Amino acid sequence: MHAFVRWGAAVGSALIVVVVVAVGAVEVLGRRTWSDVPVPPLDVRDDPALVTRGEYLVNSVAHCPACHLPLPEAKTFRPLSRPDLKGGQVWELPFGRIVSANITPSRSHGIGAWSDGEIARVLQSGVRRDGRLSVFMQAGVGALAEDDVVAIIAYLRAQPAIDEPVAESRVSFLGRVLAALAVRPRRDGALAEAPLMEASVERGGYLARGPANCVGCHSPSGIGSGFLPTAPLLAGGLPAPDETDPTMEIVAPNLTPDETGAATYWSEADFVARFRGGRVVAGSAMPWEAFATMTDTDLAAIWRYLRTVEPVRNDVGPTQRPIGSFRLTP
Ligand code: HEC
Ligand code: HEC
């Protein structure tokens, strides 16, 4: 009996030590910063041609307003009217309550006090000014060419400042576990120059993996990859709750040219027309508003790129459906 109690106490205290150490490790590693990711030395000129190029990237291709506007504007904005990127969209997630930032040039509430290099760093790797990692920026923005980054910064700087605060994102304990174990800044070797604006496979591949980030949603991704897309690229995403209807879930379909792909039997003209048509599924994460104003050339480039991707057999089922209703029967 005494021995039993002693063993019980020993095992109990060992467990407590393990839990305390694990929680401590999560609290330390999960709050770590990434200030070692270098701030690129940049000095962006105030040049109208750059601003115009940046405007197209920010509002149409890279769909920044889809995240940096509150709902419902984030799903109804008009890209050509220069939406004010005041932030404030909220995502209630198991790993935290994430709020998009005010990215207007406000010095008190936006990015007016950030250097060009600091803005470039968060765009290229997700690392914020204070070294904290933004999972949304790291996984939500694809690999951008350096000249596109410069154009984006020129455009952001040229917008009116909005001196309105948004709440800070709050990461939960689970979020810190993920930050400690899985989430890392993206460090992709950036192209110096974006491929020429022509309907080439090369340009389409850059847009789909980079600023338009089709791969980010249309590929499997999860905790293991730090929410970055994993193989098979473009073969369809994983179902996510429909934010506009809690009984439904939405999945990004397979875009590879397989018979299970969503656009396999479309023509290039059908593809462009589908993008001009805009949103059909109200709660879809796909930034249809932004993409509807992409040029014919860029949409054709993406289409041509998608035709060159390895076909992958993956039937994701109906894109919008009651939660849990779809099971693939072999
Ligand atoms: C998937 C949603 C998403 C997309 C797309 C997105 N952002 Fe963000 N961004 C966020 C969130 C959320 C934050 C706030 C940091 C956090 O808590 O993750 C943020 C932070 C930032 C910051 C840092 C501001 C700060 O205070 O830390 C900048 C700069 C920024 N975004 C610019 C952009 C630009 C420019 C684009 C388009 C190229 C863009 N973002 C696209 C969600 C997004
Ligand atoms: C933020 C996530 C996200 C991004 C980025 C995204 N998609 Fe989607 N996409 C979805 C979701 C979710 C659906 C299913 C719901 C819908 O049709 O809107 C979808 C649907 C589609 C469809 C089927 C539409 C239909 O009517 O059948 C096509 C085609 C498509 N996406 C192509 C693309 C291409 C090409 C890109 C890049 C230019 C892209 N998507 C970027 C999430 C995304």
Coordinates of C-alpha atoms and ligand atoms in Angstrom, one line a residue:
M1 CA 0.0 0.0 0.0
H2 CA 2.7 2.4 1.0
A3 CA 4.7 1.4 -2.1
F4 CA 1.7 1.9 -4.2
V5 CA 1.1 5.4 -2.8
R6 CA 4.8 6.3 -3.3
W7 CA 4.7 5.1 -6.9
G8 CA 1.5 6.9 -7.5
A9 CA 3.0 10.1 -6.1
A10 CA 6.1 9.7 -8.2
V11 CA 4.2 9.1 -11.4
G12 CA 1.9 12.0 -10.6
S13 CA 4.7 14.4 -10.0
A14 CA 6.5 13.2 -13.1
L15 CA 3.4 13.9 -15.1
I16 CA 3.0 17.3 -13.6
V17 CA 6.6 18.1 -14.5
V18 CA 6.0 16.9 -18.1
V19 CA 2.9 19.0 -18.5
V20 CA 4.5 22.1 -17.0
V21 CA 7.5 21.8 -19.2
A22 CA 5.3 21.2 -22.3
V23 CA 3.1 24.2 -21.5
G24 CA 6.2 26.3 -20.8
A25 CA 7.8 25.3 -24.1
V26 CA 4.6 26.2 -25.9
E27 CA 4.4 29.5 -24.2
V28 CA 8.0 30.3 -25.1
L29 CA 8.2 28.8 -28.6
G30 CA 4.7 29.7 -29.5
R31 CA 5.4 33.4 -28.9
R32 CA 8.7 33.4 -30.6
T33 CA 9.5 36.1 -33.1
W34 CA 11.3 35.9 -36.4
S35 CA 13.2 39.1 -36.4
D36 CA 16.2 37.1 -37.9
V37 CA 14.3 37.0 -41.3
P38 CA 16.1 39.9 -43.0
V39 CA 14.4 43.2 -43.9
P40 CA 15.2 43.7 -47.5
P41 CA 16.9 47.1 -48.2
L42 CA 14.3 48.8 -50.3
D43 CA 13.5 52.4 -51.2
V44 CA 10.3 52.6 -53.2
R45 CA 10.0 55.6 -55.6
D46 CA 6.8 57.5 -55.7
D47 CA 6.1 56.9 -59.4
P48 CA 2.7 57.0 -61.0
A49 CA 3.4 54.1 -63.3
L50 CA 4.4 52.0 -60.3
V51 CA 1.2 53.0 -58.5
T52 CA -0.9 52.0 -61.4
R53 CA 0.8 48.6 -61.7
G54 CA 0.4 48.2 -57.9
E55 CA -3.3 49.1 -58.0
Y56 CA -4.0 46.2 -60.4
L57 CA -2.0 43.8 -58.3
V58 CA -3.5 44.8 -54.9
N59 CA -7.1 45.0 -55.9
S60 CA -7.5 42.5 -58.7
V61 CA -4.8 39.8 -58.8
A62 CA -3.5 39.6 -55.2
H63 CA -7.0 40.3 -53.8
C64 CA -5.8 42.2 -50.7
P65 CA -9.3 43.7 -50.1
A66 CA -10.8 40.3 -49.8
C67 CA -9.1 40.0 -46.4
H68 CA -8.3 43.7 -45.6
L69 CA -11.9 44.9 -45.6
P70 CA -14.5 44.0 -43.0
L71 CA -17.5 41.8 -44.0
P72 CA -19.7 42.2 -45.9
E73 CA -17.6 44.6 -48.0
A74 CA -14.9 41.9 -48.4
K75 CA -17.3 39.9 -50.6
T76 CA -18.9 42.8 -52.5
F77 CA -16.2 45.4 -53.1
R78 CA -15.5 47.0 -56.5
P79 CA -11.8 46.6 -57.2
L80 CA -11.7 49.5 -59.6
S81 CA -13.0 52.0 -57.0
R82 CA -9.8 51.7 -54.8
P83 CA -11.3 50.1 -51.7
D84 CA -9.9 51.6 -48.5
L85 CA -7.9 48.8 -46.9
K86 CA -8.9 49.6 -43.4
G87 CA -8.9 46.0 -42.1
G88 CA -11.2 44.6 -39.4
Q89 CA -12.3 41.4 -40.9
V90 CA -12.6 38.8 -38.1
W91 CA -11.9 35.1 -38.3
E92 CA -13.0 33.1 -35.2
L93 CA -10.8 30.0 -35.4
P94 CA -9.7 27.2 -33.1
F95 CA -6.2 28.7 -33.1
G96 CA -7.3 32.2 -32.3
R97 CA -9.4 35.3 -33.2
I98 CA -7.6 36.7 -36.2
V99 CA -8.4 40.3 -37.3
S100 CA -7.0 41.7 -40.5
A101 CA -4.8 44.8 -40.1
N102 CA -5.4 48.4 -41.3
I103 CA -2.9 48.7 -44.1
T104 CA -3.5 52.3 -45.0
P105 CA -0.7 54.8 -44.5
S106 CA -2.1 55.9 -41.1
R107 CA 1.0 56.4 -38.8
S108 CA -1.1 55.6 -35.7
H109 CA -3.2 52.7 -36.8
G110 CA -1.9 51.5 -40.2
I111 CA 1.5 51.0 -41.8
G112 CA 2.5 54.6 -42.3
A113 CA 5.4 54.2 -39.9
W114 CA 6.8 51.0 -41.5
S115 CA 9.8 51.1 -43.8
D116 CA 9.5 49.9 -47.3
G117 CA 11.6 46.9 -46.4
E118 CA 9.4 46.0 -43.4
I119 CA 6.3 46.0 -45.7
A120 CA 8.2 43.8 -48.2
R121 CA 9.2 41.3 -45.5
V122 CA 5.6 40.7 -44.4
L123 CA 4.5 40.3 -48.0
Q124 CA 7.3 37.9 -48.8
S125 CA 7.4 35.8 -45.6
G126 CA 4.6 36.8 -43.3
V127 CA 6.9 38.3 -40.6
R128 CA 5.5 41.6 -39.2
R129 CA 7.4 44.6 -38.1
D130 CA 7.8 43.4 -34.5
G131 CA 8.9 40.0 -35.7
R132 CA 5.7 38.1 -35.0
L133 CA 4.6 35.8 -37.8
S134 CA 1.2 36.3 -39.5
V135 CA -0.1 32.9 -40.6
F136 CA -2.7 34.6 -42.8
M137 CA 0.0 36.6 -44.6
Q138 CA 2.4 33.6 -44.8
A139 CA -0.2 31.2 -46.2
G140 CA -2.6 33.7 -47.8
V141 CA -0.2 35.5 -50.1
G142 CA 1.8 33.5 -52.7
A143 CA 5.4 34.1 -53.7
L144 CA 5.7 37.6 -55.2
A145 CA 8.4 38.8 -57.6
E146 CA 10.5 41.6 -56.2
D147 CA 9.3 44.2 -58.8
D148 CA 5.6 43.3 -58.0
V149 CA 6.4 43.8 -54.3
V150 CA 7.8 47.3 -55.1
A151 CA 4.7 48.2 -57.1
I152 CA 2.4 47.0 -54.3
I153 CA 4.2 49.1 -51.8
A154 CA 4.0 52.2 -54.1
Y155 CA 0.3 51.7 -54.4
L156 CA -0.3 51.3 -50.6
R157 CA 1.7 54.4 -49.9
A158 CA -0.3 56.5 -52.3
Q159 CA -3.7 55.7 -50.6
P160 CA -5.4 58.0 -48.1
A161 CA -4.6 57.3 -44.5
I162 CA -7.5 56.0 -42.4
D163 CA -6.9 56.7 -38.7
E164 CA -9.2 53.9 -37.4
P165 CA -8.0 51.2 -35.1
V166 CA -8.8 47.5 -35.5
A167 CA -8.5 44.9 -32.7
E168 CA -5.3 43.0 -32.4
S169 CA -5.4 39.3 -33.4
R170 CA -5.4 37.0 -30.4
V171 CA -3.7 33.6 -30.8
S172 CA -5.1 30.8 -28.5
F173 CA -3.1 28.2 -26.7
L174 CA -3.8 25.8 -29.6
G175 CA -2.5 28.5 -31.9
R176 CA 0.7 28.7 -29.9
V177 CA 1.1 24.9 -30.1
L178 CA 0.9 25.2 -33.9
A179 CA 3.3 28.2 -33.9
A180 CA 5.8 26.2 -31.8
L181 CA 5.6 23.0 -33.9
A182 CA 4.5 23.7 -37.4
V183 CA 4.3 27.3 -38.6
R184 CA 7.4 28.8 -40.2
P185 CA 7.9 32.0 -42.3
R186 CA 7.7 31.4 -46.0
R187 CA 11.1 31.7 -47.5
D188 CA 10.7 31.2 -51.2
G189 CA 13.4 32.3 -53.6
A190 CA 11.6 35.3 -55.1
L191 CA 11.9 36.1 -58.8
A192 CA 13.5 39.5 -59.4
E193 CA 11.0 40.3 -62.1
A194 CA 7.5 39.1 -62.8
P195 CA 7.1 37.3 -66.2
L196 CA 5.9 39.7 -69.0
M197 CA 2.2 40.5 -69.1
E198 CA 1.4 38.1 -71.9
A199 CA -0.8 35.0 -72.1
S200 CA 2.1 32.6 -71.5
V201 CA 2.2 29.5 -69.4
E202 CA 5.1 31.0 -67.5
R203 CA 3.1 34.1 -66.5
G204 CA 0.1 31.9 -65.6
G205 CA 2.2 29.7 -63.4
Y206 CA 3.6 32.7 -61.6
L207 CA 0.2 34.2 -61.0
A208 CA -1.4 30.9 -59.9
R209 CA 1.4 30.2 -57.4
G210 CA 2.2 33.8 -56.6
P211 CA -0.1 36.9 -56.3
A212 CA -3.4 35.2 -57.3
N213 CA -2.5 32.2 -55.0
C214 CA -4.9 29.7 -56.7
V215 CA -2.6 27.0 -55.3
G216 CA -3.1 28.3 -51.7
C217 CA -6.8 27.3 -51.7
H218 CA -7.0 24.7 -54.4
S219 CA -4.5 22.3 -52.9
P220 CA -4.5 20.3 -49.7
S221 CA -3.0 22.2 -46.8
G222 CA -3.1 21.9 -43.0
I223 CA -1.4 22.0 -39.7
G224 CA 1.5 19.8 -40.8
S225 CA 2.6 22.1 -43.6
G226 CA 2.0 25.3 -41.5
F227 CA -1.0 25.9 -43.7
L228 CA 1.1 26.2 -46.9
P229 CA -0.2 24.2 -49.9
T230 CA 1.1 20.6 -50.3
A231 CA 1.1 18.1 -53.2
P232 CA -0.8 17.2 -55.2
L233 CA -0.9 21.0 -56.1
L234 CA -4.2 22.3 -57.5
A235 CA -6.0 18.9 -57.0
G236 CA -8.6 20.5 -54.7
G237 CA -8.6 21.8 -51.2
L238 CA -10.1 20.5 -47.9
P239 CA -13.7 21.4 -46.9
A240 CA -14.1 24.4 -44.7
P241 CA -17.2 25.8 -42.9
D242 CA -19.4 28.1 -44.9
E243 CA -19.2 31.4 -43.0
T244 CA -22.6 32.5 -44.3
D245 CA -24.5 29.3 -43.4
P246 CA -23.3 27.1 -40.4
T247 CA -25.1 24.0 -41.8
M248 CA -23.0 24.1 -45.0
E249 CA -19.4 23.5 -46.0
I250 CA -17.5 24.6 -49.0
V251 CA -14.5 23.0 -50.8
A252 CA -12.2 24.4 -53.5
P253 CA -12.4 22.0 -56.5
N254 CA -9.7 20.2 -58.4
L255 CA -8.3 22.4 -61.1
T256 CA -6.0 19.9 -62.8
P257 CA -7.1 18.7 -66.3
D258 CA -8.3 15.4 -65.0
E259 CA -11.9 14.2 -65.6
T260 CA -12.6 14.9 -62.0
G261 CA -11.4 18.5 -62.5
A262 CA -13.9 21.4 -62.3
A263 CA -12.8 23.1 -65.5
T264 CA -11.5 20.2 -67.6
Y265 CA -14.2 20.4 -70.2
W266 CA -14.3 24.2 -70.4
S267 CA -12.8 26.2 -73.2
E268 CA -10.5 29.2 -72.6
A269 CA -13.4 31.5 -73.4
D270 CA -15.6 29.6 -70.9
F271 CA -12.9 30.1 -68.3
V272 CA -12.6 33.9 -68.9
A273 CA -16.4 34.2 -69.0
R274 CA -16.7 32.3 -65.6
F275 CA -14.4 34.9 -64.0
R276 CA -16.3 37.8 -65.5
G277 CA -19.5 36.3 -64.1
G278 CA -18.3 36.7 -60.5
R279 CA -19.5 35.2 -57.3
V280 CA -22.2 32.4 -57.3
V281 CA -21.6 30.8 -53.8
A282 CA -22.2 33.6 -51.3
G283 CA -19.9 32.3 -48.6
S284 CA -17.0 31.2 -50.9
A285 CA -13.5 32.2 -49.9
M286 CA -12.6 32.7 -53.5
P287 CA -12.1 36.4 -54.2
W288 CA -14.4 36.5 -57.3
E289 CA -14.9 40.2 -57.0
A290 CA -11.1 40.9 -57.4
F291 CA -10.6 38.3 -60.1
A292 CA -13.5 39.6 -62.2
T293 CA -11.3 42.6 -63.0
M294 CA -8.2 40.6 -64.1
T295 CA -7.2 41.3 -67.7
D296 CA -8.2 38.8 -70.4
T297 CA -4.5 38.2 -70.9
D298 CA -3.8 37.2 -67.3
L299 CA -6.9 35.0 -67.2
A300 CA -5.8 33.3 -70.4
A301 CA -2.3 32.9 -69.0
I302 CA -3.7 31.1 -65.9
W303 CA -5.9 28.9 -68.1
R304 CA -3.0 27.9 -70.3
Y305 CA -0.9 27.1 -67.2
L306 CA -3.7 25.0 -65.7
R307 CA -3.7 22.9 -68.9
T308 CA 0.0 22.0 -68.4
V309 CA -0.5 20.8 -64.8
E310 CA -0.2 17.0 -64.1
P311 CA -3.8 15.6 -64.1
V312 CA -4.7 14.3 -60.6
R313 CA -7.7 12.1 -60.0
N314 CA -9.5 13.6 -57.0
D315 CA -13.3 14.0 -56.8
V316 CA -13.9 16.6 -54.1
G317 CA -17.7 16.4 -54.5
P318 CA -20.1 19.3 -54.8
T319 CA -18.3 22.6 -53.9
Q320 CA -21.1 23.6 -51.4
R321 CA -23.0 21.0 -49.4
P322 CA -24.4 20.2 -46.0
I323 CA -21.6 19.5 -43.5
G324 CA -20.3 16.0 -43.7
S325 CA -22.7 14.9 -46.4
F326 CA -20.1 14.0 -49.0
R327 CA -18.3 10.7 -48.8
L328 CA -16.4 9.4 -51.8
T329 CA -17.4 5.8 -52.5
P330 CA -14.6 3.9 -54.3
Ligands
HEC1 C1 -6.0 35.5 -46.4 C2 -6.2 36.9 -45.9 C3 -5.1 37.9 -46.3 C4 -4.7 38.3 -47.5 C5 -5.1 37.7 -48.9 C6 -3.8 39.4 -47.3 N1 -3.7 39.7 -46.0 FE1 -2.5 41.1 -45.2 N2 -3.0 40.5 -43.3 C7 -4.0 39.6 -43.0 C8 -4.2 39.5 -41.6 C9 -5.2 38.7 -40.8 C10 -3.2 40.4 -41.0 C11 -3.0 40.7 -39.5 C12 -1.9 39.9 -39.0 C13 -2.4 38.6 -38.4 O1 -2.9 38.7 -37.3 O2 -2.2 37.6 -39.0 C14 -2.5 41.0 -42.1 C15 -1.4 41.8 -42.0 C16 -0.8 42.5 -43.1 C17 0.2 43.5 -43.0 C18 1.0 43.8 -41.7 C19 0.2 44.8 -40.9 C20 0.4 44.7 -39.4 O3 -0.1 45.5 -38.7 O4 1.0 43.7 -39.0 C21 0.4 44.0 -44.2 C22 1.4 45.1 -44.6 C23 -0.5 43.4 -45.1 N3 -1.2 42.5 -44.4 C24 -0.6 43.7 -46.5 C25 -1.3 42.9 -47.4 C26 -1.3 43.1 -48.8 C27 -0.6 44.2 -49.5 C28 -2.0 42.1 -49.3 C29 -2.3 41.8 -50.8 C30 -1.0 41.5 -51.5 C31 -2.5 41.2 -48.2 N4 -2.1 41.8 -47.1 C32 -3.3 40.1 -48.4 C33 -4.7 38.8 -43.9 C34 -4.5 38.8 -45.3
HEC2 C1 -9.2 32.0 -50.9 C2 -9.4 30.8 -51.6 C3 -9.4 30.7 -53.1 C4 -8.5 31.2 -54.0 C5 -7.3 32.2 -53.7 C6 -8.9 30.7 -55.3 N1 -10.0 29.9 -55.2 FE1 -11.0 29.1 -56.7 N2 -12.4 28.4 -55.5 C7 -12.4 28.5 -54.1 C8 -13.5 27.9 -53.5 C9 -13.8 27.7 -52.0 C10 -14.3 27.4 -54.6 C11 -15.7 26.7 -54.5 C12 -16.8 27.7 -54.3 C13 -17.0 28.7 -55.5 O1 -17.3 28.2 -56.6 O2 -16.8 29.9 -55.3 C14 -13.6 27.8 -55.8 C15 -14.1 27.6 -57.1 C16 -13.3 27.7 -58.2 C17 -13.7 27.3 -59.6 C18 -15.0 26.6 -59.9 C19 -16.1 27.6 -60.2 C20 -17.4 27.1 -60.7 O3 -18.3 27.9 -60.9 O4 -17.5 25.9 -60.9 C21 -12.7 27.6 -60.4 C22 -12.6 27.4 -61.9 C23 -11.6 28.2 -59.6 N3 -12.1 28.3 -58.3 C24 -10.4 28.7 -60.1 C25 -9.5 29.4 -59.4 C26 -8.3 30.0 -59.9 C27 -7.9 29.9 -61.4 C28 -7.7 30.7 -58.9 C29 -6.5 31.6 -59.0 C30 -6.6 32.7 -60.0 C31 -8.5 30.5 -57.7 N4 -9.6 29.7 -58.0 C32 -8.2 31.1 -56.5 C33 -11.4 29.1 -53.3 C34 -10.3 29.8 -53.9

